[in-house]
Amino acid sequence: MPAETVSFTLANSAWTEVAYNAEHVTVATNTTHACAVHAGAAAPALDTAAYVVVTAARPFALAGLPAGTRIFARALAAGMTAVVVRG
């Protein structure tokens, strides 16, 4: 089955849920700005340090996610777009 690609415009003032219950997921940006990505049961607080920084050159990939895992992303600068690829 081909991967589905979904685009999101992210803000730096809130976490956006970008994937739910996917077997594997890759989050990459298509801009020069970095974004923060968090995997868990709920969105973390804005001031949390529990995230992975994603850039165009460094995507975030997870495989074998447990059922119900949610993926959240937010911009680390004002307004940018992240691209989420789900398989």
Coordinates of N, CA, C and O in Angstrom, one line a residue:
M1 N 0.8 -1.2 0.0 CA 0.0 0.0 0.0 C 0.9 1.2 0.0 O 1.8 1.3 0.8
P2 N 0.6 2.2 -0.9 CA 1.5 3.4 -0.9 C 1.3 4.3 0.3 O 0.2 4.3 0.9
A3 N 2.3 5.1 0.7 CA 2.2 5.9 1.8 C 1.3 7.1 1.5 O 1.2 7.6 0.4
E4 N 0.7 7.6 2.5 CA -0.2 8.8 2.4 C 0.6 10.0 2.9 O 1.3 9.9 3.9
T5 N 0.6 11.1 2.1 CA 1.3 12.3 2.5 C 0.2 13.4 2.8 O -0.7 13.6 2.1
V6 N 0.4 13.9 4.0 CA -0.5 15.0 4.5 C 0.3 16.2 4.9 O 1.3 16.0 5.6
S7 N -0.1 17.4 4.5 CA 0.6 18.6 4.9 C -0.2 19.4 6.0 O -1.4 19.4 6.0
F8 N 0.6 20.0 6.9 CA 0.0 20.8 7.9 C 0.7 22.1 8.0 O 1.9 22.1 7.9
T9 N 0.0 23.2 8.3 CA 0.6 24.4 8.6 C 0.6 24.6 10.1 O -0.5 24.5 10.7
L10 N 1.8 24.7 10.7 CA 1.9 24.7 12.1 C 2.1 26.0 12.7 O 2.7 26.9 12.0
A11 N 1.7 26.3 13.9 CA 1.9 27.5 14.7 C 2.9 27.1 15.8 O 3.1 26.0 16.1
N12 N 3.6 28.1 16.4 CA 4.4 27.9 17.5 C 3.7 28.1 18.8 O 4.3 28.0 19.9
S13 N 2.4 28.4 18.8 CA 1.7 28.6 20.0 C 0.9 27.4 20.5 O 0.2 27.5 21.5
A14 N 0.9 26.3 19.7 CA 0.1 25.1 20.1 C 0.6 23.9 19.3 O 1.2 24.0 18.3
W15 N 0.4 22.8 20.0 CA 0.8 21.5 19.3 C -0.4 21.1 18.4 O -1.5 21.3 18.8
T16 N -0.1 20.5 17.3 CA -1.1 20.0 16.3 C -0.9 18.5 16.2 O 0.2 18.0 16.0
E17 N -2.0 17.8 16.3 CA -1.9 16.3 16.1 C -1.8 16.0 14.7 O -2.6 16.5 13.9
V18 N -0.7 15.4 14.3 CA -0.5 15.1 12.8 C -0.6 13.7 12.4 O -0.6 13.4 11.2
A19 N -0.6 12.8 13.4 CA -0.8 11.4 13.1 C -1.4 10.6 14.3 O -1.0 11.0 15.4
Y20 N -2.2 9.6 14.1 CA -2.7 8.8 15.2 C -2.7 7.4 14.8 O -3.2 7.0 13.7
N21 N -2.2 6.5 15.6 CA -2.3 5.1 15.5 C -1.8 4.6 14.1 O -2.3 3.6 13.6
A22 N -0.7 5.2 13.7 CA 0.0 4.7 12.5 C 1.1 3.7 12.8 O 1.7 3.8 13.9
E23 N 1.2 2.7 12.0 CA 2.3 1.7 12.3 C 3.7 2.3 12.2 O 4.5 2.0 13.0
H24 N 3.9 3.1 11.2 CA 5.1 3.9 11.1 C 4.8 5.3 10.6 O 3.8 5.5 9.9
V25 N 5.6 6.2 10.9 CA 5.3 7.6 10.5 C 6.7 8.3 10.3 O 7.6 8.0 11.0
T26 N 6.7 9.2 9.3 CA 7.8 10.1 9.1 C 7.3 11.5 9.0 O 6.4 11.8 8.3
V27 N 8.0 12.4 9.8 CA 7.6 13.8 9.7 C 8.8 14.5 9.2 O 9.9 14.4 9.7
A28 N 8.6 15.3 8.2 CA 9.7 16.1 7.6 C 9.1 17.5 7.2 O 7.9 17.7 7.1
T29 N 10.0 18.5 7.2 CA 9.6 19.9 6.8 C 9.9 20.1 5.4 O 10.9 19.5 4.8
N30 N 9.2 21.1 4.8 CA 9.5 21.5 3.4 C 9.9 23.0 3.4 O 9.8 23.6 2.4
T31 N 10.3 23.4 4.5 CA 10.8 24.8 4.7 C 12.2 24.8 5.3 O 12.7 23.8 5.7
T32 N 12.7 26.0 5.5 CA 14.0 26.1 6.2 C 13.9 26.1 7.7 O 14.8 26.1 8.4
H33 N 12.6 26.2 8.2 CA 12.4 26.3 9.6 C 12.3 24.9 10.2 O 11.8 24.0 9.6
A34 N 12.7 24.8 11.5 CA 12.6 23.6 12.2 C 11.2 23.4 12.9 O 10.6 24.4 13.1
C35 N 10.8 22.2 13.2 CA 9.6 22.0 14.0 C 9.9 21.0 15.1 O 10.9 20.3 15.0
A36 N 9.1 21.0 16.1 CA 9.2 20.0 17.2 C 8.2 18.9 17.0 O 7.1 19.2 16.6
V37 N 8.6 17.7 17.3 CA 7.7 16.5 17.1 C 7.8 15.8 18.4 O 8.8 15.5 19.0
H38 N 6.6 15.3 18.9 CA 6.4 14.6 20.1 C 5.5 13.4 19.9 O 4.5 13.5 19.2
A39 N 5.9 12.2 20.4 CA 5.1 11.0 20.3 C 4.6 10.7 21.7 O 5.4 10.6 22.6
G40 N 3.3 10.5 21.9 CA 2.8 10.1 23.2 C 1.3 10.0 23.2 O 0.6 10.0 22.1
A41 N 0.7 9.9 24.3 CA -0.7 9.7 24.5 C -1.5 11.1 24.4 O -2.6 11.1 24.1
A42 N -0.8 12.2 24.7 CA -1.4 13.5 24.7 C -0.3 14.5 24.3 O 0.9 14.3 24.5
A43 N -0.8 15.7 23.9 CA 0.1 16.8 23.6 C 0.8 17.3 24.9 O 0.2 17.4 25.9
P44 N 2.1 17.5 24.8 CA 2.8 18.0 26.0 C 2.6 19.5 26.2 O 2.0 20.2 25.3
A45 N 3.0 20.0 27.3 CA 3.0 21.4 27.6 C 3.9 22.1 26.6 O 4.9 21.6 26.1
L46 N 3.6 23.4 26.3 CA 4.4 24.1 25.4 C 5.9 24.3 25.8 O 6.8 24.3 25.0
D47 N 6.1 24.3 27.1 CA 7.5 24.5 27.6 C 8.2 23.2 27.8 O 9.3 23.2 28.3
T48 N 7.7 22.1 27.3 CA 8.4 20.8 27.5 C 9.6 20.7 26.7 O 9.7 21.4 25.6
A49 N 10.6 20.0 27.1 CA 11.8 19.7 26.3 C 11.7 18.3 25.7 O 12.6 17.8 25.1
A50 N 10.5 17.6 25.9 CA 10.4 16.2 25.4 C 9.9 16.2 24.0 O 8.8 15.8 23.7
Y51 N 10.8 16.6 23.1 CA 10.5 16.6 21.7 C 11.7 16.4 20.8 O 12.8 16.6 21.3
V52 N 11.5 16.0 19.6 CA 12.6 15.9 18.6 C 12.5 17.0 17.7 O 11.5 17.4 17.2
V53 N 13.7 17.6 17.4 CA 13.7 18.7 16.4 C 13.9 18.2 15.0 O 14.7 17.3 14.7
V54 N 13.0 18.6 14.1 CA 12.9 18.1 12.7 C 13.3 19.3 11.8 O 12.8 20.4 12.0
T55 N 14.2 19.0 10.9 CA 14.5 20.0 9.8 C 14.4 19.3 8.5 O 14.1 18.1 8.4
A56 N 14.5 20.1 7.4 CA 14.4 19.5 6.1 C 15.5 18.4 5.9 O 15.2 17.4 5.2
A57 N 16.6 18.6 6.5 CA 17.7 17.6 6.3 C 17.6 16.5 7.3 O 18.3 15.5 7.2
R58 N 16.8 16.6 8.4 CA 16.7 15.6 9.4 C 15.3 15.3 9.8 O 14.7 15.9 10.7
P59 N 14.7 14.4 9.0 CA 13.3 14.0 9.3 C 13.2 13.2 10.5 O 14.2 12.7 11.0
F60 N 12.0 13.0 11.0 CA 11.8 12.2 12.2 C 11.0 10.9 11.8 O 10.0 11.0 11.1
A61 N 11.5 9.7 12.1 CA 10.9 8.5 11.6 C 10.7 7.5 12.8 O 11.7 7.4 13.6
L62 N 9.6 6.9 12.9 CA 9.3 5.9 13.9 C 8.6 4.7 13.3 O 7.8 4.9 12.4
A63 N 9.0 3.6 13.7 CA 8.4 2.3 13.2 C 8.0 1.5 14.4 O 8.6 1.6 15.5
G64 N 7.0 0.6 14.2 CA 6.6 -0.3 15.3 C 5.9 0.5 16.5 O 6.1 0.1 17.6
L65 N 5.2 1.5 16.2 CA 4.5 2.3 17.2 C 3.5 1.5 17.9 O 2.7 0.7 17.3
P66 N 3.3 1.6 19.2 CA 2.2 0.9 19.9 C 0.9 1.5 19.5 O 0.8 2.7 19.2
A67 N -0.1 0.7 19.6 CA -1.5 1.1 19.2 C -1.9 2.3 20.0 O -1.6 2.4 21.2
G68 N -2.5 3.3 19.4 CA -3.0 4.5 20.0 C -1.9 5.6 20.2 O -2.3 6.7 20.7
T69 N -0.7 5.4 19.7 CA 0.3 6.5 19.8 C -0.1 7.7 18.9 O -0.5 7.5 17.8
R70 N 0.0 8.9 19.5 CA -0.4 10.1 18.8 C 0.9 10.9 18.5 O 1.8 10.9 19.4
I71 N 1.0 11.5 17.4 CA 2.2 12.3 17.0 C 1.7 13.7 16.9 O 0.8 14.1 16.2
F72 N 2.4 14.6 17.6 CA 2.1 16.0 17.7 C 3.3 16.8 17.1 O 4.5 16.4 17.2
A73 N 3.0 17.9 16.5 CA 4.1 18.8 16.0 C 3.7 20.2 16.2 O 2.6 20.6 16.3
R74 N 4.8 21.1 16.4 CA 4.5 22.5 16.4 C 5.8 23.2 15.9 O 6.9 22.7 15.9
A75 N 5.6 24.4 15.4 CA 6.6 25.2 14.8 C 7.5 25.7 15.9 O 7.1 26.0 17.0
L76 N 8.8 25.8 15.6 CA 9.8 26.4 16.6 C 10.0 27.8 16.2 O 10.8 28.5 16.9
A77 N 9.5 28.3 15.1 CA 9.5 29.7 14.7 C 8.1 30.0 14.2 O 7.3 29.1 14.0
A78 N 7.8 31.3 14.0 CA 6.5 31.7 13.6 C 6.2 31.1 12.2 O 6.9 31.2 11.3
G79 N 5.0 30.4 12.1 CA 4.5 29.8 10.9 C 5.4 29.1 9.9 O 6.2 29.7 9.3
M80 N 5.2 27.8 9.8 CA 5.9 27.0 8.9 C 5.1 25.8 8.5 O 4.1 25.6 9.1
T81 N 5.5 25.0 7.5 CA 4.7 23.9 7.1 C 5.5 22.6 7.3 O 6.7 22.5 7.0
A82 N 4.9 21.6 7.9 CA 5.5 20.3 8.0 C 4.7 19.3 7.1 O 3.5 19.5 6.9
V83 N 5.4 18.3 6.6 CA 4.8 17.3 5.8 C 4.9 16.0 6.5 O 5.9 15.6 7.0
V84 N 3.8 15.3 6.7 CA 3.7 14.1 7.4 C 3.4 13.0 6.4 O 2.5 13.0 5.6
V85 N 4.3 11.9 6.4 CA 4.1 10.8 5.6 C 3.7 9.6 6.4 O 4.5 9.2 7.3
R86 N 2.5 9.0 6.2 CA 2.1 7.9 7.0 C 2.0 6.7 6.1 O 1.4 6.8 5.0
G87 N 2.4 5.5 6.6 CA 2.3 4.3 5.8 C 1.2 3.5 6.2 O 0.6 3.6 7.2

